Coordinates of C-alpha atoms and ligand atoms in Angstrom, one line a residue:
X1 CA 0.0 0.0 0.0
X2 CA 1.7 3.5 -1.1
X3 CA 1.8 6.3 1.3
X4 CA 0.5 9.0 0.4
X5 CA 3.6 11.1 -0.2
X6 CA 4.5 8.5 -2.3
X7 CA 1.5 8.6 -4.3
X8 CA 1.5 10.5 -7.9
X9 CA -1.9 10.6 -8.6
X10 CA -4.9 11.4 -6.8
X11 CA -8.6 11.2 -7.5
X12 CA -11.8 13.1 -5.7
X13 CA -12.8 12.5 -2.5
X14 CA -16.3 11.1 -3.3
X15 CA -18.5 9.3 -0.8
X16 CA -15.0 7.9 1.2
X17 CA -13.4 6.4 -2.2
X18 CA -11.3 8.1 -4.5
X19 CA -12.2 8.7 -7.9
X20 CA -10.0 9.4 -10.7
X21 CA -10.8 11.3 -13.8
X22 CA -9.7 11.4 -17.7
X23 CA -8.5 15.1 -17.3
X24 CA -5.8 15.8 -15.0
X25 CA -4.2 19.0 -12.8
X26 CA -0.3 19.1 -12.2
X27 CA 0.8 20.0 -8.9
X28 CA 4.0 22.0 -8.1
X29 CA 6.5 22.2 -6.0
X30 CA 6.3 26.2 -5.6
X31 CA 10.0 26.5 -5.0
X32 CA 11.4 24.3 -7.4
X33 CA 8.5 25.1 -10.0
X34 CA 8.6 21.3 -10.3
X35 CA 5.3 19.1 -10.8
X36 CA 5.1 16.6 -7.5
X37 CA 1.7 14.9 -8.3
X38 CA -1.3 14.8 -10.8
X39 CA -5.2 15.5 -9.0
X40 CA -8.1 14.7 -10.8
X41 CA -10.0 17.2 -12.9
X42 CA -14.1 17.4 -11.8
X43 CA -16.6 17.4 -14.4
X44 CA -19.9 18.3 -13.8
X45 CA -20.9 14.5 -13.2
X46 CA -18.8 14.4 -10.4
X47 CA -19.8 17.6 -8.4
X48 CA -23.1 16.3 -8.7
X49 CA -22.2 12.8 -7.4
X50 CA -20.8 14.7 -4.4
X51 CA -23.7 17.1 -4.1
X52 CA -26.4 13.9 -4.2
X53 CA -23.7 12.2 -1.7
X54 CA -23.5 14.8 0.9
X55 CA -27.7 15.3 0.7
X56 CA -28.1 11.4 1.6
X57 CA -25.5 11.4 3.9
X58 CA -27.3 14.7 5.8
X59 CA -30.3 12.0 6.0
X60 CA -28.5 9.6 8.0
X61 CA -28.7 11.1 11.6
X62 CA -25.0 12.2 13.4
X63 CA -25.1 13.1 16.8
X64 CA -23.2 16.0 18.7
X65 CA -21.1 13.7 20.7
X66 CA -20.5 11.4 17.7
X67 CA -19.7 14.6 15.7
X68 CA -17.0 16.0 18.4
X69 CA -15.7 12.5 18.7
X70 CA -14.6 12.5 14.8
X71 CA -13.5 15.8 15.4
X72 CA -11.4 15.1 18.1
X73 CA -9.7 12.2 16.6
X74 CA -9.4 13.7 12.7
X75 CA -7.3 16.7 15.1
X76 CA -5.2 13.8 17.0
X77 CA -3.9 11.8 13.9
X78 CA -3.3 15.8 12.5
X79 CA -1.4 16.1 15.5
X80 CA 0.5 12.5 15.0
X81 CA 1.3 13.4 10.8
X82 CA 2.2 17.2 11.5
X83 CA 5.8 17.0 9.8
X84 CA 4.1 14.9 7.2
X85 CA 1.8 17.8 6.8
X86 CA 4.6 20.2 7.1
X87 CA 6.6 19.2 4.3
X88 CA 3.4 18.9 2.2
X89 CA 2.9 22.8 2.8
X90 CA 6.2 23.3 2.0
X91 CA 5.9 22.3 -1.2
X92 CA 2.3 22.6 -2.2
X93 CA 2.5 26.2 -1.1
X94 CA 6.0 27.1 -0.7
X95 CA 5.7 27.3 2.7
X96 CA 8.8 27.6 4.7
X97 CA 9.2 24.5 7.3
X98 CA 8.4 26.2 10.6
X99 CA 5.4 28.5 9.6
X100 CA 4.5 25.2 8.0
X101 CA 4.3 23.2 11.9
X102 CA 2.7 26.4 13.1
X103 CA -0.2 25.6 10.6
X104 CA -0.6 22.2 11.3
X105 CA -0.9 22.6 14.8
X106 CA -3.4 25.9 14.3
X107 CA -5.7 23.7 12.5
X108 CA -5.6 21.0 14.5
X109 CA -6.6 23.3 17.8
X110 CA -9.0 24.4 14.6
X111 CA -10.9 21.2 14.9
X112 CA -10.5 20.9 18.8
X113 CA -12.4 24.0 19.2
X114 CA -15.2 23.0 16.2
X115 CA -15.7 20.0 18.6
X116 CA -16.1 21.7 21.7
X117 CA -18.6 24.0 20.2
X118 CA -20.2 21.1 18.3
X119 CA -21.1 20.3 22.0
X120 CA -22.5 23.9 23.0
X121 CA -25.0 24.5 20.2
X122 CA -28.2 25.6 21.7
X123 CA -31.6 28.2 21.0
X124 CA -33.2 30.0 23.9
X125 CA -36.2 30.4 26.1
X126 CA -38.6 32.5 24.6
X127 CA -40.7 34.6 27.7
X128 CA -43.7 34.3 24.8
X129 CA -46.0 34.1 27.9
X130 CA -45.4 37.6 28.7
X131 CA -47.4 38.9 25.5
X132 CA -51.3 39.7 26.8
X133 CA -53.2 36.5 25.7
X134 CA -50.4 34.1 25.2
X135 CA -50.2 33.3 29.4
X136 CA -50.6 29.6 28.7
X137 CA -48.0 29.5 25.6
X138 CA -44.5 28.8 25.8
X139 CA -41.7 28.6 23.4
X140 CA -38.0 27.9 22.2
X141 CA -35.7 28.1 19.8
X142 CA -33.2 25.1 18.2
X143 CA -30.5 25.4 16.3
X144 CA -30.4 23.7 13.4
X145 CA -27.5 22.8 10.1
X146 CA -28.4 24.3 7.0
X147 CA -27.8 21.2 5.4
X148 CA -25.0 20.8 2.3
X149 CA -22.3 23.7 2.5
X150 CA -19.9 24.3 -1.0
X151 CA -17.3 25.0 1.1
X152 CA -14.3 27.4 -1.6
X153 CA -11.2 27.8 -0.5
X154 CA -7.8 29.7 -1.3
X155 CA -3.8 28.4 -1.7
X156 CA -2.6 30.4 0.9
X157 CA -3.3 28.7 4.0
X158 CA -4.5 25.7 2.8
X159 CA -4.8 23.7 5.6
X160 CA -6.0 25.7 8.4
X161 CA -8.7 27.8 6.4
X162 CA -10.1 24.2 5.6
X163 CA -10.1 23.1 9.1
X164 CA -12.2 26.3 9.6
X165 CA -14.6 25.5 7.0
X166 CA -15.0 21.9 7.7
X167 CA -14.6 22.2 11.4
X168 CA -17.4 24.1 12.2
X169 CA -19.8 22.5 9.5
X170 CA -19.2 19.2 10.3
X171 CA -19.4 19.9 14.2
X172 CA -23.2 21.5 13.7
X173 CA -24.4 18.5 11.8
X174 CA -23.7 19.8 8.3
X175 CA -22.5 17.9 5.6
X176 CA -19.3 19.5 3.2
X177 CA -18.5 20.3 -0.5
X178 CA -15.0 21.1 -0.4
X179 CA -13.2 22.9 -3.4
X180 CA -9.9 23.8 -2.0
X181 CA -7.8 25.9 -4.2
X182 CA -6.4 24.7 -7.6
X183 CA -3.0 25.5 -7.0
X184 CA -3.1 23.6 -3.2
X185 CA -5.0 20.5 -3.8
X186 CA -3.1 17.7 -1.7
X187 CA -3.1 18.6 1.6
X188 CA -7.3 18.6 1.7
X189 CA -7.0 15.2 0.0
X190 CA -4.7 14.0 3.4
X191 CA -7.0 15.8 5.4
X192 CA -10.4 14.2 3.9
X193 CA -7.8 11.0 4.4
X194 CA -7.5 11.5 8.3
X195 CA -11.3 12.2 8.7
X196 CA -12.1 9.1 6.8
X197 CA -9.5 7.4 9.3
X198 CA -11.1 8.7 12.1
X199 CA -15.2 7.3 11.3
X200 CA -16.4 10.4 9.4
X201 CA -19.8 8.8 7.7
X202 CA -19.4 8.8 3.8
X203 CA -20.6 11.6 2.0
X204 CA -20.3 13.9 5.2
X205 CA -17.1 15.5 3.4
X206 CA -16.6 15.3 -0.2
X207 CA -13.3 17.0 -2.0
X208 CA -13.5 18.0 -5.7
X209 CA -10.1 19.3 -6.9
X210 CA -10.2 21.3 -10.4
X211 CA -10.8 24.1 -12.1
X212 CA -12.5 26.5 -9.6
X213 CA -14.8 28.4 -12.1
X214 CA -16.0 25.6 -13.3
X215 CA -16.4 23.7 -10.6
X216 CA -18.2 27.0 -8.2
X217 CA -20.6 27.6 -11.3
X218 CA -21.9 23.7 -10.9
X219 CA -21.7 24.5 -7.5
X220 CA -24.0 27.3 -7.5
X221 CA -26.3 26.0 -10.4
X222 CA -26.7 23.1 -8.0
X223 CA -30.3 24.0 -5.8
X224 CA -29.2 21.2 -3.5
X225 CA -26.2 23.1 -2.1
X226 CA -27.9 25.0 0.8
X227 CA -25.1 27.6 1.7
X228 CA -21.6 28.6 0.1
X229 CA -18.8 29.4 2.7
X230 CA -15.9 31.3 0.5
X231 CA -12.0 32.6 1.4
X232 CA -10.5 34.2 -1.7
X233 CA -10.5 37.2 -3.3
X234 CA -13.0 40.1 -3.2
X235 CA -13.7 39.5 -7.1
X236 CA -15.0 35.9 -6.6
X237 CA -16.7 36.2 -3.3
X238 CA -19.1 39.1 -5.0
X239 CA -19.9 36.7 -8.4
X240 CA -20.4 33.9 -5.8
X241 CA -22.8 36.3 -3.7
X242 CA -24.2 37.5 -6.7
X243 CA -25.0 34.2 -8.1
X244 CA -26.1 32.3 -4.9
X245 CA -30.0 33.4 -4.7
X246 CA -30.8 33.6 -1.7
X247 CA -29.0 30.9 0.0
X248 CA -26.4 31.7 2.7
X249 CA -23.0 32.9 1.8
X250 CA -20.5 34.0 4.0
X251 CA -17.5 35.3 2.7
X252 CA -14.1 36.1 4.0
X253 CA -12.5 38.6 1.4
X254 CA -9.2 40.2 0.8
X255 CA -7.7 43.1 2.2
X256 CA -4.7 46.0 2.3
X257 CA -4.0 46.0 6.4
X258 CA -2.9 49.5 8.0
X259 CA -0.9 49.7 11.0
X260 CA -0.3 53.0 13.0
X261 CA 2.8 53.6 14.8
X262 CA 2.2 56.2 17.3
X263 CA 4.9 58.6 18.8
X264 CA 5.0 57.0 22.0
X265 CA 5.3 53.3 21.3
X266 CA 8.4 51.4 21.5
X267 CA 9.7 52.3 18.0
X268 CA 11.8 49.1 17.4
X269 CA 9.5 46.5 19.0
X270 CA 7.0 47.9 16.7
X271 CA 9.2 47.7 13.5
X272 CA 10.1 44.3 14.5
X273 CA 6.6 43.1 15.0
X274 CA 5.3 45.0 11.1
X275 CA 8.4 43.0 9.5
X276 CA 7.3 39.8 10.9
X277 CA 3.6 40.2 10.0
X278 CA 4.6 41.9 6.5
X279 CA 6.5 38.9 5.1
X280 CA 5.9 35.9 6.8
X281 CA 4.1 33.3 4.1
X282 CA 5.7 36.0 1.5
X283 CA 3.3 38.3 2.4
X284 CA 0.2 36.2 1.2
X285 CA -2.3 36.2 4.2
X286 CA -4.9 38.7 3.9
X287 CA -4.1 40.3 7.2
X288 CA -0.3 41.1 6.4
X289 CA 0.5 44.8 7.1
X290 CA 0.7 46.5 4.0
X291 CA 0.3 49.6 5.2
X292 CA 1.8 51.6 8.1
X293 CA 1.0 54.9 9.0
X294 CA 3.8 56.2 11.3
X295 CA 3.6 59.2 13.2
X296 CA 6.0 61.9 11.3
X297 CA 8.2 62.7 14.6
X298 CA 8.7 59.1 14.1
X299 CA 9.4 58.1 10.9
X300 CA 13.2 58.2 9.9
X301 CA 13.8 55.8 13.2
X302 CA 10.8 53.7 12.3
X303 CA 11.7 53.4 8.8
X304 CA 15.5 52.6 9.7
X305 CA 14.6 49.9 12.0
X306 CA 12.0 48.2 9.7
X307 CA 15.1 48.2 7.7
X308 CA 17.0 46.4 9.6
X309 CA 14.3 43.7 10.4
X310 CA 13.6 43.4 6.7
X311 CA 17.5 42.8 5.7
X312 CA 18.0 40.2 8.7
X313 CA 15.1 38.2 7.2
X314 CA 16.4 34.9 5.7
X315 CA 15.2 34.1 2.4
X316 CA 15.2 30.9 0.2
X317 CA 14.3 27.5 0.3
X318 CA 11.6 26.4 2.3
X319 CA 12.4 23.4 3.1
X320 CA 15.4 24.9 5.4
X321 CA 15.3 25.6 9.1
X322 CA 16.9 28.6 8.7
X323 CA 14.5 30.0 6.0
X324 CA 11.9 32.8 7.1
X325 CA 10.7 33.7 3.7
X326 CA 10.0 30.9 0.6
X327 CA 8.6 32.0 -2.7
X328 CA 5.1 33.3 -3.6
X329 CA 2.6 31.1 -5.4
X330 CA 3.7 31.2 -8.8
X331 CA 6.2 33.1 -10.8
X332 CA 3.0 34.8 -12.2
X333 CA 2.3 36.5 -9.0
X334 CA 5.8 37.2 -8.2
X335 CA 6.0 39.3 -11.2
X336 CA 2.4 41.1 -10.6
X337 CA 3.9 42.0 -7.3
X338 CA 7.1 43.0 -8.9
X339 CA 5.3 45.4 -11.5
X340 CA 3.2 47.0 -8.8
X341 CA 6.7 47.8 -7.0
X342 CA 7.8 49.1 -10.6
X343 CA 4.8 51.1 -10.8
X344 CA 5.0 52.8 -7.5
X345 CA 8.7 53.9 -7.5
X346 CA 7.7 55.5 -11.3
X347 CA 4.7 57.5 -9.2
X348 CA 7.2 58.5 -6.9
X349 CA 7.6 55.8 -4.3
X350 CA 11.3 54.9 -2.7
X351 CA 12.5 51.1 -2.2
X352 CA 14.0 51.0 0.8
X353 CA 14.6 47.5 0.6
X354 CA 14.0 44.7 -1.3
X355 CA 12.5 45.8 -5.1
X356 CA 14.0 42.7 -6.7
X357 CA 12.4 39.0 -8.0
X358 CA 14.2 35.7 -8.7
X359 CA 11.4 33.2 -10.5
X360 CA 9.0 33.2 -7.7
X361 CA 10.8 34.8 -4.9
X362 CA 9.8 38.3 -4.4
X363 CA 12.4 39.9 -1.8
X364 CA 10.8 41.4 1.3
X365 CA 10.6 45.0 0.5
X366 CA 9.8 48.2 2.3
X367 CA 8.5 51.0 -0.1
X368 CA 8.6 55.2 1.8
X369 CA 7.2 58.1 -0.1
X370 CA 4.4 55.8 -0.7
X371 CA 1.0 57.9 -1.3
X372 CA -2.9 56.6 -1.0
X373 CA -3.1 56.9 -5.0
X374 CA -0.4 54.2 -5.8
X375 CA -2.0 50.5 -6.2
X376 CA 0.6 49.1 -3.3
X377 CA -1.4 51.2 -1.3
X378 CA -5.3 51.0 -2.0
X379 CA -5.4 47.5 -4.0
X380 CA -4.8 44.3 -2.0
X381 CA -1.2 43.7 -3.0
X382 CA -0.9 40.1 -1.2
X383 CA 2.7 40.2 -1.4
X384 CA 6.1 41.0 0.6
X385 CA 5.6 44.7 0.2
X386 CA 5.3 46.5 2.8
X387 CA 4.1 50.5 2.5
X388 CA 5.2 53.5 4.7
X389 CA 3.8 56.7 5.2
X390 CA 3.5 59.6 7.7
X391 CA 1.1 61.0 9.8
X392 CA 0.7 64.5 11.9
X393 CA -2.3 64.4 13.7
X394 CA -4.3 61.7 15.9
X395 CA -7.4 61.8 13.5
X396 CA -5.5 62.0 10.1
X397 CA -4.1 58.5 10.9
X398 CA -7.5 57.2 11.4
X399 CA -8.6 58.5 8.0
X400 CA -5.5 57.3 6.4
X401 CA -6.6 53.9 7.9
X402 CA -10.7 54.2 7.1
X403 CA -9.5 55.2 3.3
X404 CA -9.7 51.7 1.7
X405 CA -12.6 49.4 -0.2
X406 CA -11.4 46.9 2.6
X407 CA -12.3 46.4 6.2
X408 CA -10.3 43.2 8.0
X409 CA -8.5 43.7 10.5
X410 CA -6.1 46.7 11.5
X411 CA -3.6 47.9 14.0
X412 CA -2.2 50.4 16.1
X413 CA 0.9 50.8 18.4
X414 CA 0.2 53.6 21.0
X415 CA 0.5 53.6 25.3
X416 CA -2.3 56.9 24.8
X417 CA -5.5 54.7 26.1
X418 CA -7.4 57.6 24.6
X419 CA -6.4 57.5 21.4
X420 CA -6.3 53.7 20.9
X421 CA -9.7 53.2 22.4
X422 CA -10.9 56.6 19.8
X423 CA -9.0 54.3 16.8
X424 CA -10.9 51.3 18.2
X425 CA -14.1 52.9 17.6
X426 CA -13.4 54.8 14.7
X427 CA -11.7 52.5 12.2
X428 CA -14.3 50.9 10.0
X429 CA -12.8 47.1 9.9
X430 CA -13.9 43.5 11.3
X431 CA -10.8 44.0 14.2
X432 CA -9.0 46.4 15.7
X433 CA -5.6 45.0 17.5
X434 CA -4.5 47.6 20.1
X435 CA -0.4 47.6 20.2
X436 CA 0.2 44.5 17.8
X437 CA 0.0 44.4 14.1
X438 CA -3.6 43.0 12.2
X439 CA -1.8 40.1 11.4
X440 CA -2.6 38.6 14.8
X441 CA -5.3 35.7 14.9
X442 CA -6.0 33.2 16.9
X443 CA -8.4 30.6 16.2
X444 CA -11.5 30.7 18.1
X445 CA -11.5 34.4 17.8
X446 CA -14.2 35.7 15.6
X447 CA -12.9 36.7 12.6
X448 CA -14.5 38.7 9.5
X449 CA -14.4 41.8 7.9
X450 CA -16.9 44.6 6.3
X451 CA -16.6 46.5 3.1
X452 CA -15.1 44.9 0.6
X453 CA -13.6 42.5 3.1
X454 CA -16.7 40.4 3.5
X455 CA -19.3 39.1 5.1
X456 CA -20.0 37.1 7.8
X457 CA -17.7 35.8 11.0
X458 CA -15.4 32.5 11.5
X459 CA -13.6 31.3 14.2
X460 CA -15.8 28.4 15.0
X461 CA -18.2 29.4 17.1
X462 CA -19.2 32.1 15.0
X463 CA -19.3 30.2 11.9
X464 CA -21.2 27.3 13.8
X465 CA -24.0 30.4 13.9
X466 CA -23.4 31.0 10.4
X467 CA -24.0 27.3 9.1
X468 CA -26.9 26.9 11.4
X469 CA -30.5 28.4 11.4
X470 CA -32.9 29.4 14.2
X471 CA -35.7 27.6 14.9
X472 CA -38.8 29.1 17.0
X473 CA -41.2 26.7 18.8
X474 CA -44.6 27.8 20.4
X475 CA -46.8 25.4 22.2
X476 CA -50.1 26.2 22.9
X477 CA -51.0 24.3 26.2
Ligands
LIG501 N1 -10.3 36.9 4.5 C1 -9.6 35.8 4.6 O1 -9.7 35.1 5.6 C2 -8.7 35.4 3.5 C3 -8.8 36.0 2.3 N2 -7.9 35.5 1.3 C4 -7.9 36.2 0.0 O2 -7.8 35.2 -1.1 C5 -7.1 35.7 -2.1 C6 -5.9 34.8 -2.5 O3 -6.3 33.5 -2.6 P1 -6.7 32.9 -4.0 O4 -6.8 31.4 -3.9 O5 -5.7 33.5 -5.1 O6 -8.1 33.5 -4.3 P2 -9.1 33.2 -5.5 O7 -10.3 34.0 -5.3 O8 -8.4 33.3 -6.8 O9 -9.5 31.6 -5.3 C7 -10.1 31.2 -4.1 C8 -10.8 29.9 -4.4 O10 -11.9 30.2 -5.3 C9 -11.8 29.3 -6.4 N3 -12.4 30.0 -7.5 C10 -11.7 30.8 -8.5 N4 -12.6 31.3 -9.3 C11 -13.9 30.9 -8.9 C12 -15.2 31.1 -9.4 N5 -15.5 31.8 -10.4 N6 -16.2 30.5 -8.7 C13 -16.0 29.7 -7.6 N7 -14.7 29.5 -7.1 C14 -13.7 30.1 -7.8 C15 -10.3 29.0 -6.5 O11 -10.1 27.8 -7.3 C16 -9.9 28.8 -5.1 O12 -10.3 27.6 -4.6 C17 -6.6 37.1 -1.7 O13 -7.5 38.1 -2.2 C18 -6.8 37.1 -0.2 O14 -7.0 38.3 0.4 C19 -7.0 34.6 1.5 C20 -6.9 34.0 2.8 C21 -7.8 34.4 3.9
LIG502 O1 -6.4 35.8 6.5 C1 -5.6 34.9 6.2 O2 -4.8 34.8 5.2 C2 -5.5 33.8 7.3 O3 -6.8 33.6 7.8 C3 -4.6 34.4 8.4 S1 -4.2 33.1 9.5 O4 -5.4 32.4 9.7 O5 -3.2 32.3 8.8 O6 -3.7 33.8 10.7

């Protein structure tokens, strides 16, 4: 029996059997550009196998403890594989090694907390009785799963944005669709793997790997598929929202993160912590800093420590120890990222560090002299660039902040209670991090944004409330 690392070609994950498929999608090893397996191609046969498989299996009745016990073992054998995991996001995404363990392990607490709150899902008492006339009524509410979620997911975090998809559906009695992203197929086939290992019913999770427009337009045609739960970009989440009826969607979009650097913050700690959350996965996570506001009095010592943090960053092959940053996704997107740098130093902009591309390695780089009408600074540039400009006053770093399409998550470094608790209030996002950067998650936070950022919460209790619906009951005595 081959492991799977030392399989080559992988089918969809279809009712707990794999099934392959004429057409074919290379895989590649984002650092050596080499192809490392084949997945299968879905047709629309296929998603609606999965569709039809998921609907009986939602039929076939799961309890809560049977749910968290699944959970609880699909996160144990996560735990047991994590290096095997590891090296798969190494090279499925170019991950280097240790951010690699620090995913595995996220998304196995992932599931630990879906099973937990699997076990907490509850309605409320209703004081109906209270209304004139209704003394001798009474009434509750019940929670219950929408049913078959097409669960759409992007490259960059492959494992743990799949843990929160299928962690929270599968703990509140749902049954999952999973289209992970084209370019990071494998590791949701080892996942759907470790589930199957660990008792999940068939159909309960079903994996279709392939092209993603075709396979979300059969998706969304499909009037069994009772909610869609998408991570990608803005673009697709509004044609999947626009296209969905009036099924549920939640949506957790993309966005150009803002950090401000107050005057009386501890000016290194804070360009320490802005490198870190600028570069790490090469800058592709939606809440990287890519812009920081730093107070002007400020700047040149903000800007020459961020220097220094940048230039210490090791950068290579992931598969190293001693590597901090690996490549982007493809050389395609290294070279988008490299033209947007091209762009802004033509408009004005001043690389500091970094400016330069080798294939898909993008060097970290800090851009100053950046302004709000260069597209490093009000697109989404989901890339190792990282964007400074000044600020004089309190509330002109707020409005820096609030002028974007998007609304994640944001930061601000300040000791003046006053003025973080006025930014808190004031900046229109899903998060406000007081003196850390809005890279910082943890997993049973919720987590969403507004604007073009989104819709909808995760972390698993929220999206356990997303993937469920209220149900009122009144008894007339
Ligand atoms: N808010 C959040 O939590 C996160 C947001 N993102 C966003 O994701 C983007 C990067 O990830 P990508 O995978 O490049 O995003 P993407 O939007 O290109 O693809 C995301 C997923 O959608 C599929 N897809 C593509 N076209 C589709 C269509 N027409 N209908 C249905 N599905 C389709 C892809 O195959 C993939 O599985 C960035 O914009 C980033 O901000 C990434 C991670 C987390
Ligand atoms: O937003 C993303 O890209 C990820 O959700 C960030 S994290 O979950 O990897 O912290």
């Amino acid at each position: 029996m081959q492991t799977f690392e030392q399989q080559k070609e992988f089918g969809l994950f279809i009712n707990n059997q794999n099934k392959v498929t004429e057409q074919k999608l290379n895989v590649l090893d984002k650092y050596s550009l080499e192809p490392i397996a084949q997945v299968a191609h879905a047709g629309k046969n296929d998603v609606e196998e999965a569709v039809q498989g998921a609907l009986e299996a939602f039929k076939i009745p799961l309890s809560p403890y049977e749910r968290y016990q699944i959970l609880q073992k699909a996160a144990a054998r996560l735990r047991e594989e994590q290096e095997a995991f590891a090296n798969l996001l190494v090279k499925e995404v170019g991950k280097p090694i240790n951010e690699a363990r620090g995913e595995v392990s996220r998304s196995a607490l992932t599931l630990e907390i879906a099973a937990e709150e699997g076990k907490r899902i509850a309605g409320e008492g209703v004081p109906i009785e209270a209304a004139p006339g209704s003394e001798n009524r009474r009434a509750y509410t019940v929670r219950k799963p929408v049913g078959v979620i097409a669960a759409i997911t992007p490259f960059n975090v492959p494992l743990n944005l799949v843990c929160h998809k299928i962690g929270p559906a599968l703990a509140s009695g749902n049954c999952v669709v999973l289209k992970p992203s084209d370019a990071t197929p494998l590791v949701a086939l080892k996942l759907a793997e470790i589930f199957k290992k660990a008792g999940l019913p068939s159909g309960r999770l079903q994996v279709l790997t392939g092209n993603g427009a075709e396979i979300g337009n059969w998706l969304l045609e499909n009037n069994e598929v009772d909610m869609f739960t998408f991570t990608g970009s803005t673009s697709v989440g509004k044609y999947i929202k626009q296209n969905a009826g009036l099924r549920k969607v939640t949506l957790e979009l993309g966005n150009n993160s803002a950090s401000i650097v107050h005057h009386d913050t501890n000016i290194q700690a804070a360009a320490k912590a802005v490198a870190q959350k600028s570069f790490n996965n090469a800058g592709q996570v939606c809440i990287s800093v890519q812009r920081v506001f730093v107070h002007q009095s400020i700047h040149d010592e903000f800007v020459q420590h961020l220097r220094a943090a940048t230039e210490s960053i090791q950068v290579g092959d992931p598969g190293k120890e001693t590597t901090d940053v690996g490549p982007m996704i493809s050389e395609e997107a290294a070279q988008r990222v490299e033209d947007w740098v091209e762009e802004a130093v033509q408009e004005g902009a001043k690389v500091q560090v970094g400016g330069r591309r080798k294939e898909a390695v993008f060097y970290p780089t800090v851009l100053t002299n950046v302004t709000e009408k260069m597209r490093v600074s009000y697109d989404e540039v989901f890339g190792p660039v990282v964007c400074v400009e000044s600020y004089t006053e309190e509330e002109e770093s707020i409005q820096k902040v609030n002028n974007s399409d998007y609304g994640l998550q944001a930061g601000i470094f300040t000791n003046d209670l006053n003025f973080a608790l006025q930014a808190a209030e004031e900046i229109e996002v899903g998060g406000v991090i007081i003196n850390d950067t809005p890279g910082y998650r943890v997993d049973h936070m919720p987590y969403g944004g507004v604007k073009n950022s989104g819709t909808g919460k995760e972390g698993p209790k929220y999206a356990i409330e997303e993937m469920t619906e209220e149900k009122l009951i009144v008894w007339n005595r």
